[in-house]
Amino acid sequence: MKLEEIKVCILRIEGTNCEQEAYDAFKALGADPEKVHLKQLIGRSPGELRRELDEYQVLMLPGGFSAGDYVRAGAIFAARMKSHLAADLENFIASGRPVLGICNGFQILVELGVLPSFDEIMSEAPQAALYTNVSGRFECRPSYLKHENHGKCVFTSLLPRGEIVAIPVAHAEGNLRFPSESEEEFLMRLEENDQVVFRYVDPNGDYAGYPWCPNGAIGNIAGICNPEGNVLGMMPHPERAMFRYQHPDWTRSGGKPDAPGDGHVIFRSVLDHVSKRF
Amino acid sequence: MVTAEIRIELKHGVADPEGENTKKALELLGFKGIRSVKTVKVFEMDLDIPASEAASVCEEMSRKLLANPVIQTFRVQLK
């Protein structure tokens, strides 16, 4: 399908606050994004505002502090989606259409049981947690990520494996955890299924602890996809690195300020995938 | 009416950065002898359901929303 026909649902509830950047990212690449409130998808809005998840080709859960991060980050949004949208979401994912969760969006996907999704599209209980950063602080700054996916993830198909990108983080709960008794097993399954997409590294591309890994996540993992590769969750914000001028070193590194930034490739990859596949 | 208290605690072995930071701040304020600080979340709810069902309903609530089993445990107490 044509790029301008690709409809992107940028789903929000109260407390979501990165929907505009997400919208701008897809818009800048020529797709047709729309900011949609969850109520519009579950029949709790005036008729003309009602939408169906099935109308869209891409679903994006943007960053923010949905529902005030009450209970746990992402837990309330996930509960509200699970109660009214579970079947639609499962069908959406099963059809191969891409789902992207950034920051709070990643937390929501984990709370939904949609990531890591080892055995089923959506597990009944979460299989992972995005827990408080080891530093105990809100970490808001650039981070270096190494792309480690072997080609399964539809959001990084245009990014060579091993490439290092600089994408900012802004979160207090990005510490990816698995049940302590299955840590090794889960890490192995992630590797075997080609589900690891990004790991935090230092500027040389080596795995390193704090501050390069801002949160203490297991295996330095910054982003994972589902076994099919069409659902990606990541803590860093690619939508905040769409242009060179958003990089802290852009005046030093030369180049045009509005040349693509390091986050650009995520959105380009997924739109390229959708335009070829559907 | 039943009043239920659901206590959400971090699983044994899960670090507690909030507790540790709180301990540090209290020590800066001059408090001595603090061995450890643990953060716990408590939900207290009044329920209009038969007392015989309350415990299992609260457990279900904990499993579905209040606790993430990867890092947390829950304990239900009826009052």
mmCIF file of C-alpha atoms in Angstrom:
data_model
loop_
_atom_site.group_PDB
_atom_site.id
_atom_site.type_symbol
_atom_site.label_atom_id
_atom_site.label_comp_id
_atom_site.label_asym_id
_atom_site.label_seq_id
_atom_site.Cartn_x
_atom_site.Cartn_y
_atom_site.Cartn_z
ATOM 1 C CA MET A 1 0.000 0.000 0.000
ATOM 2 C CA LYS A 2 1.000 3.602 -0.474
ATOM 3 C CA LEU A 3 2.798 5.420 2.292
ATOM 4 C CA GLU A 4 0.135 8.102 2.634
ATOM 5 C CA GLU A 5 -2.530 5.415 3.083
ATOM 6 C CA ILE A 6 -0.843 3.866 6.116
ATOM 7 C CA LYS A 7 -3.013 4.775 9.082
ATOM 8 C CA VAL A 8 -1.226 4.915 12.408
ATOM 9 C CA CYS A 9 -3.215 4.838 15.637
ATOM 10 C CA ILE A 10 -1.406 6.760 18.344
ATOM 11 C CA LEU A 11 -3.283 5.634 21.402
ATOM 12 C CA ARG A 12 -3.575 7.808 24.457
ATOM 13 C CA ILE A 13 -5.351 8.142 27.755
ATOM 14 C CA GLU A 14 -4.980 10.768 30.468
ATOM 15 C CA GLY A 15 -1.321 11.237 31.348
ATOM 16 C CA THR A 16 0.093 10.179 27.989
ATOM 17 C CA ASN A 17 2.363 13.048 26.911
ATOM 18 C CA CYS A 18 4.482 12.010 23.923
ATOM 19 C CA GLU A 19 1.649 11.613 21.430
ATOM 20 C CA GLN A 20 2.472 14.816 19.548
ATOM 21 C CA GLU A 21 6.095 13.839 18.882
ATOM 22 C CA ALA A 22 4.957 10.376 17.844
ATOM 23 C CA TYR A 23 2.373 11.932 15.532
ATOM 24 C CA ASP A 24 4.975 14.306 14.070
ATOM 25 C CA ALA A 25 7.421 11.452 13.456
ATOM 26 C CA PHE A 26 4.942 9.451 11.380
ATOM 27 C CA LYS A 27 3.613 12.604 9.700
ATOM 28 C CA ALA A 28 7.115 13.753 8.725
ATOM 29 C CA LEU A 29 7.586 10.484 6.866
ATOM 30 C CA GLY A 30 4.345 10.871 4.932
ATOM 31 C CA ALA A 31 2.089 8.394 6.751
ATOM 32 C CA ASP A 32 -1.407 9.165 8.063
ATOM 33 C CA PRO A 33 -1.208 9.192 11.876
ATOM 34 C CA GLU A 34 -4.096 9.975 14.205
ATOM 35 C CA LYS A 35 -4.111 10.616 17.936
ATOM 36 C CA VAL A 36 -6.847 8.380 19.276
ATOM 37 C CA HIS A 37 -8.144 8.236 22.829
ATOM 38 C CA LEU A 38 -8.779 4.748 24.181
ATOM 39 C CA LYS A 39 -12.453 5.695 24.669
ATOM 40 C CA GLN A 40 -12.775 6.147 20.914
ATOM 41 C CA LEU A 41 -11.822 2.498 20.380
ATOM 42 C CA ILE A 42 -14.128 1.000 22.984
ATOM 43 C CA GLY A 43 -17.361 2.722 22.024
ATOM 44 C CA ARG A 44 -17.334 5.291 24.781
ATOM 45 C CA SER A 45 -17.256 8.428 22.682
ATOM 46 C CA PRO A 46 -19.749 10.311 20.491
ATOM 47 C CA GLY A 47 -20.549 8.467 17.265
ATOM 48 C CA GLU A 48 -18.463 10.573 14.899
ATOM 49 C CA LEU A 49 -15.383 10.053 17.070
ATOM 50 C CA ARG A 50 -15.692 6.277 17.251
ATOM 51 C CA ARG A 51 -12.891 4.250 15.732
ATOM 52 C CA GLU A 52 -12.044 0.584 15.323
ATOM 53 C CA LEU A 53 -8.530 -0.688 15.907
ATOM 54 C CA ASP A 54 -8.948 -2.670 12.693
ATOM 55 C CA GLU A 55 -8.999 0.564 10.634
ATOM 56 C CA TYR A 56 -5.290 1.083 11.291
ATOM 57 C CA GLN A 57 -2.125 -0.558 10.021
ATOM 58 C CA VAL A 58 0.158 0.495 12.866
ATOM 59 C CA LEU A 59 -0.569 0.874 16.584
ATOM 60 C CA MET A 60 1.667 3.069 18.665
ATOM 61 C CA LEU A 61 1.637 3.460 22.437
ATOM 62 C CA PRO A 62 3.497 6.686 23.161
ATOM 63 C CA GLY A 63 5.412 7.709 26.233
ATOM 64 C CA GLY A 64 4.188 9.625 29.245
ATOM 65 C CA PHE A 65 2.738 8.857 32.628
ATOM 66 C CA SER A 66 -0.546 7.229 31.730
ATOM 67 C CA ALA A 67 -3.054 7.349 34.593
ATOM 68 C CA GLY A 68 -0.381 9.029 36.689
ATOM 69 C CA ASP A 69 1.701 5.832 36.816
ATOM 70 C CA TYR A 70 -0.640 4.743 39.622
ATOM 71 C CA VAL A 71 -0.285 1.165 40.881
ATOM 72 C CA ARG A 72 2.735 0.620 38.571
ATOM 73 C CA ALA A 73 3.868 2.420 35.438
ATOM 74 C CA GLY A 74 1.583 1.311 32.607
ATOM 75 C CA ALA A 75 -0.559 -0.981 34.772
ATOM 76 C CA ILE A 76 -3.799 1.010 34.570
ATOM 77 C CA PHE A 77 -3.587 1.607 30.809
ATOM 78 C CA ALA A 78 -2.861 -2.096 30.359
ATOM 79 C CA ALA A 79 -5.811 -3.094 32.556
ATOM 80 C CA ARG A 80 -8.122 -0.800 30.604
ATOM 81 C CA MET A 81 -6.923 -2.209 27.289
ATOM 82 C CA LYS A 82 -7.165 -5.763 28.536
ATOM 83 C CA SER A 83 -10.732 -5.311 29.727
ATOM 84 C CA HIS A 84 -12.125 -3.865 26.501
ATOM 85 C CA LEU A 85 -9.643 -4.312 23.701
ATOM 86 C CA ALA A 86 -7.921 -7.646 24.335
ATOM 87 C CA ALA A 87 -9.478 -9.531 21.427
ATOM 88 C CA ASP A 88 -9.010 -6.645 18.983
ATOM 89 C CA LEU A 89 -5.406 -6.253 20.040
ATOM 90 C CA GLU A 90 -4.697 -9.975 19.734
ATOM 91 C CA ASN A 91 -6.196 -10.010 16.246
ATOM 92 C CA PHE A 92 -4.204 -6.916 15.325
ATOM 93 C CA ILE A 93 -0.941 -8.516 16.419
ATOM 94 C CA ALA A 94 -1.812 -11.908 14.913
ATOM 95 C CA SER A 95 -2.417 -10.242 11.545
ATOM 96 C CA GLY A 96 1.224 -9.144 11.550
ATOM 97 C CA ARG A 97 0.485 -5.450 11.885
ATOM 98 C CA PRO A 98 3.156 -3.593 13.835
ATOM 99 C CA VAL A 99 2.769 -2.362 17.400
ATOM 100 C CA LEU A 100 5.281 0.053 18.879
ATOM 101 C CA GLY A 101 5.538 0.943 22.560
ATOM 102 C CA ILE A 102 7.978 3.627 23.583
ATOM 103 C CA CYS A 103 8.880 4.281 27.217
ATOM 104 C CA ASN A 104 5.527 4.203 29.020
ATOM 105 C CA GLY A 105 4.309 2.364 25.920
ATOM 106 C CA PHE A 106 6.889 -0.375 26.560
ATOM 107 C CA GLN A 107 5.767 -0.549 30.194
ATOM 108 C CA ILE A 108 2.172 -0.964 29.004
ATOM 109 C CA LEU A 109 3.105 -3.762 26.565
ATOM 110 C CA VAL A 110 4.932 -5.596 29.360
ATOM 111 C CA GLU A 111 2.035 -5.148 31.794
ATOM 112 C CA LEU A 112 -0.353 -6.359 29.086
ATOM 113 C CA GLY A 113 1.686 -9.539 28.692
ATOM 114 C CA VAL A 114 2.263 -8.733 24.999
ATOM 115 C CA LEU A 115 6.045 -8.637 25.563
ATOM 116 C CA PRO A 116 8.090 -10.790 25.785
ATOM 117 C CA SER A 117 5.208 -13.042 24.631
ATOM 118 C CA PHE A 118 7.111 -16.316 24.614
ATOM 119 C CA ASP A 119 4.199 -18.720 24.362
ATOM 120 C CA GLU A 120 1.142 -16.746 23.364
ATOM 121 C CA ILE A 121 0.288 -13.351 21.917
ATOM 122 C CA MET A 122 -0.900 -12.027 25.270
ATOM 123 C CA SER A 123 -0.091 -13.817 28.507
ATOM 124 C CA GLU A 124 -2.588 -13.717 31.352
ATOM 125 C CA ALA A 125 -0.053 -12.265 33.802
ATOM 126 C CA PRO A 126 3.027 -10.169 32.976
ATOM 127 C CA GLN A 127 6.144 -12.242 32.258
ATOM 128 C CA ALA A 128 8.500 -9.333 32.873
ATOM 129 C CA ALA A 129 8.585 -6.056 34.754
ATOM 130 C CA LEU A 130 9.993 -2.623 34.065
ATOM 131 C CA TYR A 131 11.035 -1.786 37.529
ATOM 132 C CA THR A 132 12.529 1.268 39.275
ATOM 133 C CA ASN A 133 15.955 2.321 37.968
ATOM 134 C CA VAL A 134 18.784 1.060 40.140
ATOM 135 C CA SER A 135 19.876 4.690 40.615
ATOM 136 C CA GLY A 136 16.477 5.458 42.118
ATOM 137 C CA ARG A 137 16.363 8.516 39.862
ATOM 138 C CA PHE A 138 14.521 9.721 36.826
ATOM 139 C CA GLU A 139 17.186 9.340 34.116
ATOM 140 C CA CYS A 140 16.722 11.916 31.363
ATOM 141 C CA ARG A 141 19.587 12.197 28.859
ATOM 142 C CA PRO A 142 21.065 10.754 25.648
ATOM 143 C CA SER A 143 21.909 7.057 25.600
ATOM 144 C CA TYR A 144 23.821 4.865 23.158
ATOM 145 C CA LEU A 145 22.111 1.795 21.824
ATOM 146 C CA LYS A 146 23.572 -1.075 19.854
ATOM 147 C CA HIS A 147 21.250 -2.676 17.345
ATOM 148 C CA GLU A 148 21.398 -6.422 17.930
ATOM 149 C CA ASN A 149 18.487 -7.833 16.014
ATOM 150 C CA HIS A 150 19.264 -10.358 13.277
ATOM 151 C CA GLY A 151 16.441 -9.179 11.056
ATOM 152 C CA LYS A 152 13.200 -10.268 12.658
ATOM 153 C CA CYS A 153 12.133 -6.912 14.062
ATOM 154 C CA VAL A 154 10.146 -4.902 11.508
ATOM 155 C CA PHE A 155 11.075 -1.624 13.229
ATOM 156 C CA THR A 156 14.806 -1.941 12.589
ATOM 157 C CA SER A 157 14.923 -3.634 9.183
ATOM 158 C CA LEU A 158 16.732 -0.639 7.651
ATOM 159 C CA LEU A 159 19.264 -0.377 10.477
ATOM 160 C CA PRO A 160 22.362 -2.559 10.017
ATOM 161 C CA ARG A 161 23.064 -4.986 12.837
ATOM 162 C CA GLY A 162 25.795 -3.768 15.161
ATOM 163 C CA GLU A 163 25.120 -0.104 14.373
ATOM 164 C CA ILE A 164 25.177 2.264 17.355
ATOM 165 C CA VAL A 165 22.524 4.948 17.597
ATOM 166 C CA ALA A 166 22.148 7.805 20.071
ATOM 167 C CA ILE A 167 18.593 8.067 21.353
ATOM 168 C CA PRO A 168 17.518 9.825 24.549
ATOM 169 C CA VAL A 169 15.988 8.131 27.569
ATOM 170 C CA ALA A 170 13.594 9.744 30.045
ATOM 171 C CA HIS A 171 12.250 7.352 32.623
ATOM 172 C CA ALA A 172 12.328 6.290 36.260
ATOM 173 C CA GLU A 173 11.218 2.691 35.663
ATOM 174 C CA GLY A 174 13.204 1.117 32.845
ATOM 175 C CA ASN A 175 14.920 -1.685 34.679
ATOM 176 C CA LEU A 176 13.854 -4.780 32.735
ATOM 177 C CA ARG A 177 13.418 -7.732 35.096
ATOM 178 C CA PHE A 178 12.403 -11.342 34.680
ATOM 179 C CA PRO A 179 11.316 -13.659 37.496
ATOM 180 C CA SER A 180 14.570 -14.317 39.366
ATOM 181 C CA GLU A 181 14.188 -18.089 39.047
ATOM 182 C CA SER A 182 13.907 -17.881 35.233
ATOM 183 C CA GLU A 183 16.297 -15.052 34.399
ATOM 184 C CA GLU A 184 18.810 -17.224 32.555
ATOM 185 C CA GLU A 185 16.153 -19.180 30.743
ATOM 186 C CA PHE A 186 14.286 -16.042 29.634
ATOM 187 C CA LEU A 187 17.472 -14.364 28.420
ATOM 188 C CA MET A 188 18.315 -17.457 26.425
ATOM 189 C CA ARG A 189 14.864 -17.601 24.894
ATOM 190 C CA LEU A 190 15.092 -13.935 23.917
ATOM 191 C CA GLU A 191 18.375 -14.637 22.146
ATOM 192 C CA GLU A 192 17.145 -17.836 20.513
ATOM 193 C CA ASN A 193 13.983 -16.139 19.231
ATOM 194 C CA ASP A 194 15.926 -13.084 17.992
ATOM 195 C CA GLN A 195 13.894 -10.856 20.323
ATOM 196 C CA VAL A 196 16.686 -8.623 21.582
ATOM 197 C CA VAL A 197 16.613 -5.408 19.552
ATOM 198 C CA PHE A 198 18.667 -2.822 21.448
ATOM 199 C CA ARG A 199 21.188 -2.945 24.273
ATOM 200 C CA TYR A 200 22.714 0.013 26.086
ATOM 201 C CA VAL A 201 26.409 0.499 25.322
ATOM 202 C CA ASP A 202 29.141 3.066 25.923
ATOM 203 C CA PRO A 203 30.352 5.305 23.052
ATOM 204 C CA ASN A 204 32.749 2.562 21.902
ATOM 205 C CA GLY A 205 29.922 0.085 21.561
ATOM 206 C CA ASP A 206 30.892 -1.993 24.592
ATOM 207 C CA TYR A 207 28.380 -3.143 27.177
ATOM 208 C CA ALA A 208 28.847 -0.952 30.209
ATOM 209 C CA GLY A 209 27.152 -0.279 33.525
ATOM 210 C CA TYR A 210 25.780 2.966 34.868
ATOM 211 C CA PRO A 211 25.612 5.653 33.540
ATOM 212 C CA TRP A 212 25.724 4.094 30.054
ATOM 213 C CA CYS A 213 23.015 1.691 31.088
ATOM 214 C CA PRO A 214 20.683 4.187 32.748
ATOM 215 C CA ASN A 215 18.491 1.761 34.655
ATOM 216 C CA GLY A 216 20.289 -1.505 35.476
ATOM 217 C CA ALA A 217 18.200 -3.560 33.029
ATOM 218 C CA ILE A 218 19.075 -7.227 32.794
ATOM 219 C CA GLY A 219 21.588 -7.857 30.008
ATOM 220 C CA ASN A 220 21.691 -4.092 29.310
ATOM 221 C CA ILE A 221 18.484 -4.577 27.324
ATOM 222 C CA ALA A 222 16.831 -1.382 26.087
ATOM 223 C CA GLY A 223 14.307 -2.855 23.687
ATOM 224 C CA ILE A 224 12.781 -6.225 22.817
ATOM 225 C CA CYS A 225 10.342 -7.479 20.209
ATOM 226 C CA ASN A 226 7.923 -10.413 20.231
ATOM 227 C CA PRO A 227 8.997 -13.690 18.601
ATOM 228 C CA GLU A 228 7.274 -12.672 15.341
ATOM 229 C CA GLY A 229 9.066 -9.314 15.282
ATOM 230 C CA ASN A 230 6.006 -7.109 14.792
ATOM 231 C CA VAL A 231 5.719 -5.811 18.374
ATOM 232 C CA LEU A 232 8.577 -3.652 19.661
ATOM 233 C CA GLY A 233 8.919 -2.119 23.106
ATOM 234 C CA MET A 234 11.810 0.155 23.964
ATOM 235 C CA MET A 235 12.583 2.584 26.769
ATOM 236 C CA PRO A 236 14.516 5.223 24.741
ATOM 237 C CA HIS A 237 12.582 7.768 22.670
ATOM 238 C CA PRO A 238 13.352 7.557 18.917
ATOM 239 C CA GLU A 239 10.636 10.155 18.243
ATOM 240 C CA ARG A 240 12.834 12.660 20.095
ATOM 241 C CA ALA A 241 15.728 12.048 17.718
ATOM 242 C CA MET A 242 14.049 12.539 14.350
ATOM 243 C CA PHE A 243 16.423 15.298 13.218
ATOM 244 C CA ARG A 244 20.127 16.027 13.668
ATOM 245 C CA TYR A 245 19.390 19.215 15.597
ATOM 246 C CA GLN A 246 17.868 17.082 18.352
ATOM 247 C CA HIS A 247 21.252 15.452 18.968
ATOM 248 C CA PRO A 248 23.415 17.179 21.588
ATOM 249 C CA ASP A 249 26.482 17.106 19.297
ATOM 250 C CA TRP A 250 24.905 18.284 16.053
ATOM 251 C CA THR A 251 26.802 21.568 15.801
ATOM 252 C CA ARG A 252 30.086 19.733 16.345
ATOM 253 C CA SER A 253 29.339 16.837 14.042
ATOM 254 C CA GLY A 254 28.427 19.084 11.111
ATOM 255 C CA GLY A 255 25.716 18.217 8.650
ATOM 256 C CA LYS A 256 22.380 19.824 8.111
ATOM 257 C CA PRO A 257 20.300 20.448 11.219
ATOM 258 C CA ASP A 258 17.213 18.889 9.682
ATOM 259 C CA ALA A 259 18.959 15.817 8.280
ATOM 260 C CA PRO A 260 17.534 12.583 9.769
ATOM 261 C CA GLY A 261 18.428 11.931 13.391
ATOM 262 C CA ASP A 262 19.171 8.484 14.798
ATOM 263 C CA GLY A 263 15.558 7.708 15.697
ATOM 264 C CA HIS A 264 14.348 8.304 12.138
ATOM 265 C CA VAL A 265 15.207 4.788 10.980
ATOM 266 C CA ILE A 266 12.713 3.146 13.385
ATOM 267 C CA PHE A 267 9.769 4.929 11.800
ATOM 268 C CA ARG A 268 11.190 4.598 8.282
ATOM 269 C CA SER A 269 11.674 0.847 8.760
ATOM 270 C CA VAL A 270 8.173 0.138 9.971
ATOM 271 C CA LEU A 271 6.526 2.227 7.260
ATOM 272 C CA ASP A 272 8.704 0.521 4.648
ATOM 273 C CA HIS A 273 7.623 -2.852 6.025
ATOM 274 C CA VAL A 274 3.923 -1.988 6.036
ATOM 275 C CA SER A 275 4.000 -0.500 2.532
ATOM 276 C CA LYS A 276 5.563 -3.703 1.173
ATOM 277 C CA ARG A 277 3.576 -6.227 3.163
ATOM 278 C CA PHE A 278 0.047 -4.814 3.047
ATOM 279 C CA MET B 1 -19.397 -4.661 54.391
ATOM 280 C CA VAL B 2 -15.895 -6.072 54.546
ATOM 281 C CA THR B 3 -12.721 -4.031 54.784
ATOM 282 C CA ALA B 4 -9.771 -5.613 53.080
ATOM 283 C CA GLU B 5 -6.165 -4.656 53.221
ATOM 284 C CA ILE B 6 -3.950 -5.751 50.359
ATOM 285 C CA ARG B 7 -0.276 -5.419 51.023
ATOM 286 C CA ILE B 8 2.055 -5.388 48.009
ATOM 287 C CA GLU B 9 5.673 -6.114 48.812
ATOM 288 C CA LEU B 10 8.771 -6.551 46.708
ATOM 289 C CA LYS B 11 9.813 -10.158 46.318
ATOM 290 C CA HIS B 12 12.739 -11.294 48.348
ATOM 291 C CA GLY B 13 15.932 -10.433 46.482
ATOM 292 C CA VAL B 14 14.457 -7.569 44.425
ATOM 293 C CA ALA B 15 16.402 -4.399 45.178
ATOM 294 C CA ASP B 16 14.458 -1.485 46.643
ATOM 295 C CA PRO B 17 16.014 1.772 45.352
ATOM 296 C CA GLU B 18 13.237 3.862 46.888
ATOM 297 C CA GLY B 19 13.812 2.315 50.301
ATOM 298 C CA GLU B 20 17.577 2.723 50.050
ATOM 299 C CA ASN B 21 17.296 6.358 48.966
ATOM 300 C CA THR B 22 14.905 7.048 51.814
ATOM 301 C CA LYS B 23 17.346 5.487 54.243
ATOM 302 C CA LYS B 24 20.135 7.674 52.898
ATOM 303 C CA ALA B 25 18.016 10.830 53.233
ATOM 304 C CA LEU B 26 16.988 9.942 56.785
ATOM 305 C CA GLU B 27 20.643 9.415 57.691
ATOM 306 C CA LEU B 28 21.497 12.800 56.211
ATOM 307 C CA LEU B 29 18.871 14.255 58.521
ATOM 308 C CA GLY B 30 20.761 12.785 61.447
ATOM 309 C CA PHE B 31 18.728 9.667 62.211
ATOM 310 C CA LYS B 32 20.961 6.871 63.406
ATOM 311 C CA GLY B 33 20.631 3.136 63.715
ATOM 312 C CA ILE B 34 18.505 2.540 60.612
ATOM 313 C CA ARG B 35 19.249 -0.987 59.548
ATOM 314 C CA SER B 36 17.034 -0.995 56.461
ATOM 315 C CA VAL B 37 14.062 0.760 54.885
ATOM 316 C CA LYS B 38 11.583 -1.157 52.811
ATOM 317 C CA THR B 39 8.810 0.375 50.719
ATOM 318 C CA VAL B 40 5.455 -1.358 50.816
ATOM 319 C CA LYS B 41 2.210 -0.441 49.109
ATOM 320 C CA VAL B 42 -1.081 -0.979 50.862
ATOM 321 C CA PHE B 43 -4.508 -0.814 49.268
ATOM 322 C CA GLU B 44 -7.360 -0.619 51.723
ATOM 323 C CA MET B 45 -10.804 -1.218 50.323
ATOM 324 C CA ASP B 46 -14.340 -1.413 51.563
ATOM 325 C CA LEU B 47 -16.221 -4.147 49.782
ATOM 326 C CA ASP B 48 -19.939 -4.794 49.502
ATOM 327 C CA ILE B 49 -19.551 -8.505 48.944
ATOM 328 C CA PRO B 50 -20.054 -11.475 51.254
ATOM 329 C CA ALA B 51 -17.123 -11.956 53.625
ATOM 330 C CA SER B 52 -16.737 -15.535 52.419
ATOM 331 C CA GLU B 53 -15.872 -14.339 48.910
ATOM 332 C CA ALA B 54 -13.771 -11.319 49.840
ATOM 333 C CA ALA B 55 -10.435 -13.056 50.168
ATOM 334 C CA SER B 56 -10.589 -14.773 46.814
ATOM 335 C CA VAL B 57 -11.822 -11.596 45.084
ATOM 336 C CA CYS B 58 -8.928 -9.626 46.578
ATOM 337 C CA GLU B 59 -6.478 -12.255 45.432
ATOM 338 C CA GLU B 60 -7.921 -12.053 41.952
ATOM 339 C CA MET B 61 -7.570 -8.241 42.063
ATOM 340 C CA SER B 62 -3.954 -8.606 43.063
ATOM 341 C CA ARG B 63 -3.215 -11.034 40.275
ATOM 342 C CA LYS B 64 -4.996 -8.951 37.645
ATOM 343 C CA LEU B 65 -3.760 -5.486 38.550
ATOM 344 C CA LEU B 66 -2.326 -4.671 41.950
ATOM 345 C CA ALA B 67 0.813 -6.832 41.862
ATOM 346 C CA ASN B 68 3.229 -7.793 39.113
ATOM 347 C CA PRO B 69 4.210 -11.363 40.015
ATOM 348 C CA VAL B 70 7.656 -10.897 38.475
ATOM 349 C CA ILE B 71 8.774 -8.540 41.225
ATOM 350 C CA GLN B 72 6.001 -8.396 43.822
ATOM 351 C CA THR B 73 4.078 -10.521 46.272
ATOM 352 C CA PHE B 74 0.687 -9.728 47.792
ATOM 353 C CA ARG B 75 -0.989 -10.485 51.057
ATOM 354 C CA VAL B 76 -4.680 -10.072 51.730
ATOM 355 C CA GLN B 77 -6.004 -9.381 55.167
ATOM 356 C CA LEU B 78 -9.692 -8.968 55.979
ATOM 357 C CA LYS B 79 -10.707 -6.777 58.869
#
